């Protein structure tokens, strides 16, 4: 992980430790909490037009920022508990997508690529 992500993971670890919450921070519980926070973020977009979603009013943007923070915290905590390097995982996924979605074949197209050999 990058230094900032490592620092954030350490803060979250200490936050949980100080409250004796480690036993609640199982991968299952963290994944479920993450899904809930993603749902709260999606709810902010639910009735916006495509144009409004790209230029939300200040109050909506503030709520989106809060939900993005929640999503980030749960994602970083989940990765930390699982021992997953988020930056390495993200770069590996981009590498996989570059192989699956050749720029010359997929430029301007939203069609889905066939499944990769790893099933991602």
Coordinates of C-alpha atoms in Angstrom, one line a residue:
X1 CA 0.0 0.0 0.0
X2 CA 1.0 3.6 -0.4
X3 CA 2.2 5.5 2.6
X4 CA -1.2 7.4 2.9
X5 CA -3.1 4.1 2.7
X6 CA -0.8 2.5 5.2
X7 CA -1.3 5.5 7.6
X8 CA -5.1 5.3 7.1
X9 CA -5.1 1.5 7.8
X10 CA -3.0 2.0 10.9
X11 CA -5.4 4.7 12.2
X12 CA -8.4 2.4 11.6
X13 CA -6.6 -0.5 13.3
X14 CA -5.9 1.7 16.4
X15 CA -9.5 3.0 16.3
X16 CA -10.9 -0.5 16.4
X17 CA -8.3 -1.6 19.0
X18 CA -9.1 1.3 21.4
X19 CA -12.7 0.3 21.3
X20 CA -12.1 -3.4 21.5
X21 CA -13.9 -3.8 18.2
X22 CA -11.4 -6.1 16.5
X23 CA -13.7 -9.1 17.1
X24 CA -16.5 -7.4 15.2
X25 CA -14.2 -6.5 12.3
X26 CA -14.4 -9.9 10.6
X27 CA -14.1 -9.9 6.8
X28 CA -17.8 -10.9 6.5
X29 CA -18.9 -8.0 8.7
X30 CA -16.7 -5.5 7.0
X31 CA -17.8 -6.6 3.6
X32 CA -21.4 -6.3 4.6
X33 CA -20.8 -2.8 6.1
X34 CA -19.0 -1.8 2.9
X35 CA -21.9 -3.0 0.8
X36 CA -24.3 -0.9 3.0
X37 CA -22.2 2.2 2.6
X38 CA -22.0 1.7 -1.2
X39 CA -25.8 1.5 -1.1
X40 CA -26.0 4.8 0.8
X41 CA -23.7 6.4 -1.9
X42 CA -25.8 5.0 -4.7
X43 CA -28.9 6.4 -3.1
X44 CA -27.5 9.9 -3.5
X45 CA -27.5 9.3 -7.3
X46 CA -30.8 7.5 -7.5
X47 CA -33.1 10.2 -8.9
X48 CA -30.5 12.5 -10.5
X49 CA -30.2 12.9 -14.2
X50 CA -26.9 12.0 -15.9
X51 CA -26.2 15.7 -16.1
X52 CA -27.1 16.3 -12.4
X53 CA -24.9 13.4 -11.3
X54 CA -21.9 15.0 -12.9
X55 CA -22.6 18.4 -11.3
X56 CA -24.4 17.8 -7.9
X57 CA -25.5 20.8 -5.8
X58 CA -23.3 21.6 -2.8
X59 CA -25.5 19.8 -0.3
X60 CA -25.7 16.6 -2.4
X61 CA -21.9 16.7 -3.0
X62 CA -21.3 17.0 0.8
X63 CA -23.4 13.9 1.4
X64 CA -21.6 12.1 -1.5
X65 CA -18.2 13.1 0.0
X66 CA -19.3 11.6 3.4
X67 CA -20.4 8.4 1.8
X68 CA -17.3 8.1 -0.2
X69 CA -15.3 8.5 3.0
X70 CA -17.3 5.7 4.6
X71 CA -16.8 3.5 1.6
X72 CA -13.1 4.2 1.7
X73 CA -12.8 3.5 5.4
X74 CA -14.5 0.1 5.2
X75 CA -12.6 -0.9 2.0
X76 CA -9.2 0.0 3.6
X77 CA -10.1 -1.8 6.9
X78 CA -11.3 -4.9 5.0
X79 CA -8.1 -5.0 2.9
X80 CA -6.0 -4.6 6.1
X81 CA -7.8 -7.4 7.9
X82 CA -7.4 -9.7 4.9
X83 CA -3.8 -8.7 4.4
X84 CA -4.5 -7.4 0.9
X85 CA -2.3 -4.6 -0.6
X86 CA -5.0 -2.5 -2.2
X87 CA -2.6 -0.7 -4.6
X88 CA -1.1 -3.9 -5.8
X89 CA -4.6 -5.4 -6.2
X90 CA -5.8 -2.3 -8.2
X91 CA -2.7 -2.3 -10.4
X92 CA -3.2 -6.1 -11.1
X93 CA -6.8 -5.5 -12.0
X94 CA -5.8 -2.6 -14.4
X95 CA -3.2 -4.9 -16.0
X96 CA -5.9 -7.6 -16.5
X97 CA -8.3 -5.1 -18.0
X98 CA -5.6 -3.8 -20.4
X99 CA -5.1 -7.4 -21.6
X100 CA -8.9 -8.1 -21.9
X101 CA -9.9 -4.7 -23.4
X102 CA -7.4 -4.1 -26.2
X103 CA -7.7 -0.3 -27.0
X104 CA -8.0 -0.9 -30.7
X105 CA -10.8 -3.4 -30.3
X106 CA -12.8 -1.7 -27.6
X107 CA -12.3 2.1 -28.3
X108 CA -15.6 3.8 -28.0
X109 CA -17.5 0.6 -27.2
X110 CA -19.2 -0.4 -23.9
X111 CA -19.5 -4.1 -24.8
X112 CA -18.2 -6.6 -22.3
X113 CA -15.1 -8.6 -22.9
X114 CA -15.2 -12.4 -22.6
X115 CA -14.3 -13.7 -19.1
X116 CA -10.6 -13.7 -18.3
X117 CA -9.0 -17.0 -17.5
X118 CA -9.0 -16.0 -13.8
X119 CA -12.8 -15.3 -13.9
X120 CA -12.5 -11.6 -13.1

